[in-house]
C-alpha cells in the first residue's frame, strides 16, 4: 500500500513538475549537433567581424568630427582619409569572399559527407522521412547563413553610410559596397551555399564536391559582377553648348556613376568621344567638330538613388535561383538521396 502511494505521489509530482522548454529537439537537435562546429564557427566569426566593424566605425566618426565634416568637403582630406579608405577595402574584400568560403566549406560537404560515409542510408532507415531530413538540414543551414549575413550587411552598411556619397572612399557601384550591403550578400551566399549542396548531392564525394563548388562560386561572382550594372535604368542627359567651353559638360548628380559619354550632333546622332582627338591644334579640333556637326554632349549615368532598387532586384533573381535549386534537391532526394 505504501509502495503504491509513494509511486502515485511520485507520478503526480512528475506530472506537476514543469517541463523545461527545449529550443532544439528531435531532428533539429540531431542536425545541429552534427554540424555544430561549423555553425558555431560561422556565428563566432560573424560576432568578431561585427565587433571589428563597430570599432572601425567609431574611428571613422572621430576623424570626420575632428575634420569638420560634413561642413568641409572630404575631397580636401587627401592622405588623411587614406587609412580609413584602406580599412574599407580590406574589410569589404574579406566579406566579399565569404560566399565562396561558405559555399565550399559548408554547402559542399553538407550532404556529400553523409552520402559518402553512409550516414544517409542510416537516416533513411529511421522513422523520419528523407524529405524531413533534407528540409531540416537546409533550414538550419539557411538560418545560420541568413543570420550571419544580415548582421554583416547591416554592420558594414552602418559603417559606410556616413561616406556613402564620397567616391574617394568607395564607389557605391563597385562590388566592394554593392555586394556587401543590403540584401545582396544574403542572396549571393544562400545561392552559393545551396548550389554547393546540390553539387555535393550529385557528385556524392566531399573533396570533389568542394573543388567543383569553388569553381561554381567563382563563376557566380564573375557573372554577377558582369551583370551588376544592368540591374539599373541608365539615365541619359544631353547638352547643346558645344564641347570645348568651360561649362559645356553636363553636371551629374553627386556620387553618380558615369557609364558612357559621346558627342551629340545636330541631327541627333552620337559620335565617340575620341572623334577629332587627333587634331594637331585646338583650332583644327574645332574645325573637325564643326564639320561633324557636334553641338554638345550625351552622357549616360546611374544615380546612387537607384542603388537600393538595383540591390533588391538582383537579390530577387538570386532568391528565385536558390528556390529552383532547392526544388531540384527535393526532386532528386525522393529517390536518389541515399
CSV table of C-alpha atoms in Angstrom, one decimal:
chain,number,residue,atom,x,y,z
A,1,UNK,CA,0.0,0.0,0.0
A,2,UNK,CA,2.8,2.4,0.9
A,3,UNK,CA,4.6,1.5,-2.3
A,4,UNK,CA,1.5,2.2,-4.4
A,5,UNK,CA,1.0,5.5,-2.6
A,6,UNK,CA,4.6,6.6,-3.0
A,7,UNK,CA,4.5,5.6,-6.7
A,8,UNK,CA,1.3,7.6,-7.2
A,9,UNK,CA,2.7,10.6,-5.3
A,10,UNK,CA,5.9,10.4,-7.5
A,11,UNK,CA,3.9,10.2,-10.6
A,12,UNK,CA,1.7,13.1,-9.6
A,13,UNK,CA,4.8,15.2,-8.7
A,14,UNK,CA,6.3,14.3,-12.0
A,15,UNK,CA,3.2,15.3,-13.8
A,16,UNK,CA,3.0,18.6,-12.0
A,17,UNK,CA,6.7,19.5,-12.5
A,18,UNK,CA,7.0,22.0,-15.3
A,19,UNK,CA,9.0,20.8,-18.4
A,20,UNK,CA,11.9,22.9,-19.5
A,21,UNK,CA,11.4,24.4,-22.9
A,22,UNK,CA,13.8,23.0,-25.5
A,23,UNK,CA,15.0,25.1,-28.4
A,24,UNK,CA,16.3,22.1,-30.2
A,25,UNK,CA,14.9,18.7,-30.1
A,26,UNK,CA,14.5,15.6,-32.3
A,27,UNK,CA,15.7,16.1,-35.9
A,28,UNK,CA,16.7,19.7,-35.3
A,29,UNK,CA,18.9,18.7,-32.4
A,30,UNK,CA,20.5,15.9,-34.4
A,31,UNK,CA,21.3,18.1,-37.3
A,32,UNK,CA,22.6,20.9,-35.1
A,33,UNK,CA,24.8,18.5,-33.2
A,34,UNK,CA,26.2,17.0,-36.4
A,35,UNK,CA,27.2,20.4,-37.8
A,36,UNK,CA,27.6,22.4,-34.6
A,37,UNK,CA,31.3,23.0,-35.1
A,38,UNK,CA,30.7,24.7,-38.5
A,39,UNK,CA,27.6,26.6,-37.3
A,40,UNK,CA,29.3,27.9,-34.1
A,41,UNK,CA,32.4,28.9,-36.1
A,42,UNK,CA,30.3,30.9,-38.5
A,43,UNK,CA,28.4,32.6,-35.7
A,44,UNK,CA,31.6,33.4,-33.7
A,45,UNK,CA,33.4,34.7,-36.8
A,46,UNK,CA,30.3,36.9,-37.5
A,47,UNK,CA,30.3,38.3,-34.0
A,48,UNK,CA,34.0,39.1,-34.1
A,49,UNK,CA,33.7,40.8,-37.6
A,50,UNK,CA,30.7,42.9,-36.4
A,51,UNK,CA,32.7,44.0,-33.3
A,52,UNK,CA,35.6,45.0,-35.5
A,53,UNK,CA,33.3,46.9,-37.9
A,54,UNK,CA,31.8,48.8,-34.9
A,55,UNK,CA,35.3,49.7,-33.8
A,56,UNK,CA,36.2,51.0,-37.2
A,57,UNK,CA,33.0,53.0,-37.5
A,58,UNK,CA,33.9,54.7,-34.2
A,59,UNK,CA,37.4,55.5,-35.6
A,60,UNK,CA,35.8,56.9,-38.8
A,61,UNK,CA,33.3,59.1,-36.9
A,62,UNK,CA,36.1,60.5,-34.7
A,63,UNK,CA,38.0,61.5,-37.8
A,64,UNK,CA,35.0,63.0,-39.5
A,65,UNK,CA,34.0,65.0,-36.4
A,66,UNK,CA,37.6,66.3,-35.9
A,67,UNK,CA,37.9,67.2,-39.6
A,68,UNK,CA,34.7,69.3,-39.6
A,69,UNK,CA,32.6,67.0,-41.8
A,70,UNK,CA,30.0,67.5,-43.3
A,71,UNK,CA,30.8,71.2,-43.5
A,72,UNK,CA,34.2,70.5,-45.1
A,73,UNK,CA,34.3,68.5,-48.3
A,74,UNK,CA,36.2,65.2,-48.0
A,75,UNK,CA,37.9,65.9,-51.3
A,76,UNK,CA,40.2,68.1,-49.4
A,77,UNK,CA,41.1,65.5,-46.9
A,78,UNK,CA,43.7,63.9,-49.1
A,79,UNK,CA,46.1,61.5,-47.4
A,80,UNK,CA,44.3,61.9,-44.1
A,81,UNK,CA,41.5,59.8,-45.4
A,82,UNK,CA,43.7,57.1,-46.8
A,83,UNK,CA,43.9,54.8,-43.7
A,84,UNK,CA,40.1,54.7,-43.5
A,85,UNK,CA,39.7,54.0,-47.1
A,86,UNK,CA,42.2,51.1,-46.8
A,87,UNK,CA,40.2,49.8,-43.9
A,88,UNK,CA,37.0,49.8,-46.1
A,89,UNK,CA,38.8,48.0,-48.9
A,90,UNK,CA,40.3,45.4,-46.5
A,91,UNK,CA,37.0,44.5,-44.8
A,92,UNK,CA,34.9,44.6,-47.9
A,93,UNK,CA,37.4,42.3,-49.7
A,94,UNK,CA,37.2,39.8,-46.8
A,95,UNK,CA,33.4,39.9,-46.7
A,96,UNK,CA,33.2,39.5,-50.5
A,97,UNK,CA,35.0,36.2,-50.2
A,98,UNK,CA,32.5,34.9,-47.6
A,99,UNK,CA,30.0,33.4,-50.2
A,100,UNK,CA,32.8,31.4,-51.8
A,101,UNK,CA,34.1,30.3,-48.4
A,102,UNK,CA,30.7,29.1,-47.1
A,103,UNK,CA,29.8,27.5,-50.4
A,104,UNK,CA,33.0,25.4,-50.3
A,105,UNK,CA,33.3,24.5,-46.6
A,106,UNK,CA,29.6,24.5,-45.6
A,107,UNK,CA,27.5,23.8,-48.6
A,108,UNK,CA,29.5,21.2,-50.5
A,109,UNK,CA,30.1,18.8,-47.5
A,110,UNK,CA,26.6,19.2,-46.0
A,111,UNK,CA,25.1,16.2,-47.8
A,112,UNK,CA,28.1,14.9,-49.7
A,113,UNK,CA,29.7,13.8,-46.4
A,114,UNK,CA,26.6,11.8,-45.4
A,115,UNK,CA,26.3,10.2,-48.8
A,116,UNK,CA,30.0,9.3,-48.8
A,117,UNK,CA,30.2,7.8,-45.4
A,118,UNK,CA,26.8,6.1,-45.4
A,119,UNK,CA,25.0,8.2,-42.8
A,120,UNK,CA,22.3,9.0,-45.4
A,121,UNK,CA,21.4,5.3,-45.5
A,122,UNK,CA,21.1,5.1,-41.7
A,123,UNK,CA,18.8,8.1,-41.7
A,124,UNK,CA,16.7,6.6,-44.4
A,125,UNK,CA,16.1,3.5,-42.3
A,126,UNK,CA,14.6,5.6,-39.5
A,127,UNK,CA,11.1,6.7,-39.0
A,128,UNK,CA,11.8,10.3,-40.2
A,129,UNK,CA,11.3,10.8,-43.9
A,130,UNK,CA,14.1,11.8,-46.2
A,131,UNK,CA,12.2,15.0,-47.1
A,132,UNK,CA,12.1,16.0,-43.4
A,133,UNK,CA,15.8,15.2,-43.0
A,134,UNK,CA,16.7,17.3,-46.1
A,135,UNK,CA,14.4,20.1,-45.1
A,136,UNK,CA,15.9,20.3,-41.6
A,137,UNK,CA,19.4,20.2,-43.0
A,138,UNK,CA,18.7,23.0,-45.4
A,139,UNK,CA,16.6,25.0,-43.0
A,140,UNK,CA,19.1,25.1,-40.2
A,141,UNK,CA,22.0,25.9,-42.6
A,142,UNK,CA,20.0,28.7,-44.2
A,143,UNK,CA,19.1,30.1,-40.8
A,144,UNK,CA,22.7,30.3,-39.8
A,145,UNK,CA,23.7,31.8,-43.1
A,146,UNK,CA,20.9,34.4,-43.1
A,147,UNK,CA,21.6,35.5,-39.5
A,148,UNK,CA,25.3,35.9,-40.2
A,149,UNK,CA,25.0,37.7,-43.5
A,150,UNK,CA,22.2,40.0,-42.3
A,151,UNK,CA,24.4,41.0,-39.3
A,152,UNK,CA,27.5,41.6,-41.5
A,153,UNK,CA,25.5,43.5,-44.2
A,154,UNK,CA,23.8,45.8,-41.6
A,155,UNK,CA,27.1,46.5,-39.8
A,156,UNK,CA,29.0,47.3,-43.0
A,157,UNK,CA,26.2,49.5,-44.3
A,158,UNK,CA,26.1,51.4,-41.0
A,159,UNK,CA,29.9,51.9,-41.2
A,160,UNK,CA,29.8,53.1,-44.8
A,161,UNK,CA,26.7,55.2,-44.6
A,162,UNK,CA,28.3,58.5,-43.5
A,163,UNK,CA,30.6,58.5,-46.6
A,164,UNK,CA,28.2,56.7,-49.0
A,165,UNK,CA,28.3,59.6,-51.4
A,166,UNK,CA,32.1,60.0,-51.4
A,167,UNK,CA,33.6,58.3,-54.4
A,168,UNK,CA,37.0,59.0,-53.0
A,169,UNK,CA,36.3,56.4,-50.3
A,170,UNK,CA,34.4,53.6,-52.1
A,171,UNK,CA,32.2,53.8,-55.2
A,172,UNK,CA,28.7,52.6,-54.5
A,173,UNK,CA,28.5,50.6,-57.7
A,174,UNK,CA,31.6,48.5,-57.0
A,175,UNK,CA,31.4,45.0,-55.6
A,176,UNK,CA,33.2,46.4,-52.5
A,177,UNK,CA,29.9,48.1,-51.5
A,178,UNK,CA,27.1,46.9,-53.7
A,179,UNK,CA,27.7,43.2,-52.9
A,180,UNK,CA,28.3,43.8,-49.2
A,181,UNK,CA,25.3,45.8,-48.2
A,182,UNK,CA,21.5,45.4,-48.4
A,183,UNK,CA,20.0,42.0,-49.4
A,184,UNK,CA,22.7,41.2,-51.9
A,185,UNK,CA,25.2,39.4,-49.6
A,186,UNK,CA,22.4,37.3,-48.1
A,187,UNK,CA,21.1,36.3,-51.6
A,188,UNK,CA,24.6,35.6,-53.0
A,189,UNK,CA,25.7,33.5,-50.1
A,190,UNK,CA,22.4,31.5,-50.0
A,191,UNK,CA,22.6,30.7,-53.7
A,192,UNK,CA,26.3,29.7,-53.5
A,193,UNK,CA,25.7,27.5,-50.4
A,194,UNK,CA,22.6,25.8,-51.8
A,195,UNK,CA,24.4,25.4,-55.1
A,196,UNK,CA,27.3,23.7,-53.2
A,197,UNK,CA,24.8,21.4,-51.5
A,198,UNK,CA,23.4,20.4,-54.9
A,199,UNK,CA,26.8,19.7,-56.3
A,200,UNK,CA,27.6,17.5,-53.3
A,201,UNK,CA,24.4,15.6,-53.8
A,202,UNK,CA,25.1,14.9,-57.4
A,203,UNK,CA,28.8,14.0,-57.0
A,204,UNK,CA,28.5,12.2,-53.7
A,205,UNK,CA,32.2,12.8,-52.9
A,206,UNK,CA,33.1,15.5,-50.4
A,207,UNK,CA,36.5,16.6,-51.7
A,208,UNK,CA,35.4,16.5,-55.3
A,209,UNK,CA,32.3,18.5,-54.4
A,210,UNK,CA,34.3,21.1,-52.6
A,211,UNK,CA,36.6,21.6,-55.6
A,212,UNK,CA,33.7,21.9,-58.1
A,213,UNK,CA,31.9,24.2,-55.7
A,214,UNK,CA,34.9,26.5,-55.6
A,215,UNK,CA,34.7,26.8,-59.4
A,216,UNK,CA,31.0,27.3,-59.2
A,217,UNK,CA,31.3,30.0,-56.6
A,218,UNK,CA,33.9,31.9,-58.5
A,219,UNK,CA,31.8,31.7,-61.7
A,220,UNK,CA,28.8,33.1,-59.8
A,221,UNK,CA,30.9,36.0,-58.6
A,222,UNK,CA,32.2,36.7,-62.1
A,223,UNK,CA,28.8,36.5,-63.8
A,224,UNK,CA,27.2,38.6,-61.0
A,225,UNK,CA,29.9,41.3,-61.4
A,226,UNK,CA,29.4,41.4,-65.2
A,227,UNK,CA,25.6,41.9,-65.0
A,228,UNK,CA,25.6,44.1,-61.8
A,229,UNK,CA,25.2,47.4,-63.6
A,230,UNK,CA,22.5,46.0,-65.9
A,231,UNK,CA,20.1,46.0,-62.9
A,232,UNK,CA,19.7,49.7,-63.1
A,233,UNK,CA,17.9,52.1,-65.5
A,234,UNK,CA,20.5,54.2,-67.3
A,235,UNK,CA,19.7,57.9,-67.4
A,236,UNK,CA,20.9,60.0,-70.4
A,237,UNK,CA,21.5,63.7,-70.2
A,238,UNK,CA,22.4,65.9,-73.2
A,239,UNK,CA,23.7,69.4,-73.8
A,240,UNK,CA,23.8,71.8,-76.7
A,241,UNK,CA,26.5,74.2,-75.6
A,242,UNK,CA,29.3,72.7,-77.6
A,243,UNK,CA,32.0,70.5,-76.1
A,244,UNK,CA,35.0,72.8,-75.6
A,245,UNK,CA,33.5,75.6,-73.5
A,246,UNK,CA,34.2,75.6,-69.8
A,247,UNK,CA,30.7,74.6,-68.7
A,248,UNK,CA,29.8,72.6,-71.7
A,249,UNK,CA,29.9,69.2,-70.0
A,250,UNK,CA,26.7,68.3,-68.2
A,251,UNK,CA,26.5,68.4,-64.4
A,252,UNK,CA,25.8,64.9,-63.0
A,253,UNK,CA,24.2,64.3,-59.5
A,254,UNK,CA,26.7,63.8,-56.7
A,255,UNK,CA,28.1,60.2,-56.5
A,256,UNK,CA,26.5,59.3,-59.9
A,257,UNK,CA,28.3,56.6,-61.8
A,258,UNK,CA,29.1,57.7,-65.4
A,259,UNK,CA,28.5,54.9,-67.8
A,260,UNK,CA,29.4,56.5,-71.1
A,261,UNK,CA,29.9,59.8,-72.9
A,262,UNK,CA,29.5,60.7,-76.5
A,263,UNK,CA,29.4,63.7,-78.8
A,264,UNK,CA,25.9,64.8,-79.8
A,265,UNK,CA,25.4,66.1,-83.4
A,266,UNK,CA,22.7,68.5,-84.7
A,267,UNK,CA,21.0,65.5,-86.3
A,268,UNK,CA,20.7,63.7,-83.0
A,269,UNK,CA,23.4,61.1,-83.8
A,270,UNK,CA,26.1,60.1,-81.4
A,271,UNK,CA,29.8,60.1,-82.1
A,272,UNK,CA,32.6,58.6,-80.0
A,273,UNK,CA,34.3,61.0,-77.6
A,274,UNK,CA,37.6,60.3,-79.4
A,275,UNK,CA,36.3,61.9,-82.6
A,276,UNK,CA,38.6,64.7,-83.7
A,277,UNK,CA,41.0,63.8,-80.9
A,278,UNK,CA,43.9,63.6,-83.4
A,279,UNK,CA,43.7,67.3,-84.3
A,280,UNK,CA,47.1,68.9,-84.3
A,281,UNK,CA,45.9,72.1,-82.6
A,282,UNK,CA,42.8,73.3,-80.8
A,283,UNK,CA,41.8,75.2,-83.9
A,284,UNK,CA,42.0,72.0,-86.0
A,285,UNK,CA,39.9,70.2,-83.5
A,286,UNK,CA,37.3,72.9,-83.5
A,287,UNK,CA,37.1,72.7,-87.3
A,288,UNK,CA,36.7,68.9,-87.1
A,289,UNK,CA,33.9,69.1,-84.6
A,290,UNK,CA,32.1,71.8,-86.6
A,291,UNK,CA,32.5,69.6,-89.8
A,292,UNK,CA,30.9,66.7,-87.9
A,293,UNK,CA,28.1,68.8,-86.7
A,294,UNK,CA,28.8,68.3,-83.0
A,295,UNK,CA,26.6,70.5,-80.8
A,296,UNK,CA,27.1,69.1,-77.3
A,297,UNK,CA,27.5,66.0,-75.1
A,298,UNK,CA,25.4,63.0,-74.4
A,299,UNK,CA,26.2,61.3,-71.1
A,300,UNK,CA,24.8,58.1,-69.6
A,301,UNK,CA,24.9,57.6,-65.9
A,302,UNK,CA,23.4,55.7,-62.9
A,303,UNK,CA,22.4,57.8,-59.8
A,304,UNK,CA,23.1,56.5,-56.3
A,305,UNK,CA,19.4,56.8,-55.6
A,306,UNK,CA,18.9,53.6,-57.7
A,307,UNK,CA,21.2,51.5,-55.5
A,308,UNK,CA,18.6,50.0,-53.2
A,309,UNK,CA,16.2,49.2,-56.1
A,310,UNK,CA,19.1,47.5,-58.0
A,311,UNK,CA,20.1,45.5,-55.0
A,312,UNK,CA,16.6,44.2,-54.3
A,313,UNK,CA,16.0,43.4,-58.0
A,314,UNK,CA,19.3,41.5,-58.2
A,315,UNK,CA,18.6,39.7,-54.9
A,316,UNK,CA,15.2,38.6,-56.0
A,317,UNK,CA,16.7,36.9,-59.0
A,318,UNK,CA,19.2,35.2,-56.8
A,319,UNK,CA,16.5,34.1,-54.4
A,320,UNK,CA,14.5,32.7,-57.3
A,321,UNK,CA,17.5,30.7,-58.5
A,322,UNK,CA,18.1,29.5,-54.9
A,323,UNK,CA,14.5,28.3,-54.7
A,324,UNK,CA,14.9,26.5,-58.0
A,325,UNK,CA,18.0,24.7,-56.7
A,326,UNK,CA,16.1,23.7,-53.5
A,327,UNK,CA,13.3,22.3,-55.6
A,328,UNK,CA,15.8,20.3,-57.5
A,329,UNK,CA,17.2,18.9,-54.3
A,330,UNK,CA,13.8,17.7,-53.1
A,331,UNK,CA,13.1,16.2,-56.5
A,332,UNK,CA,16.4,14.5,-56.6
A,333,UNK,CA,16.1,13.4,-53.0
A,334,UNK,CA,12.9,11.4,-53.4
A,335,UNK,CA,14.7,8.5,-55.0
A,336,UNK,CA,18.4,9.2,-55.2
A,337,UNK,CA,19.4,10.8,-51.9
A,338,UNK,CA,20.7,7.5,-50.4
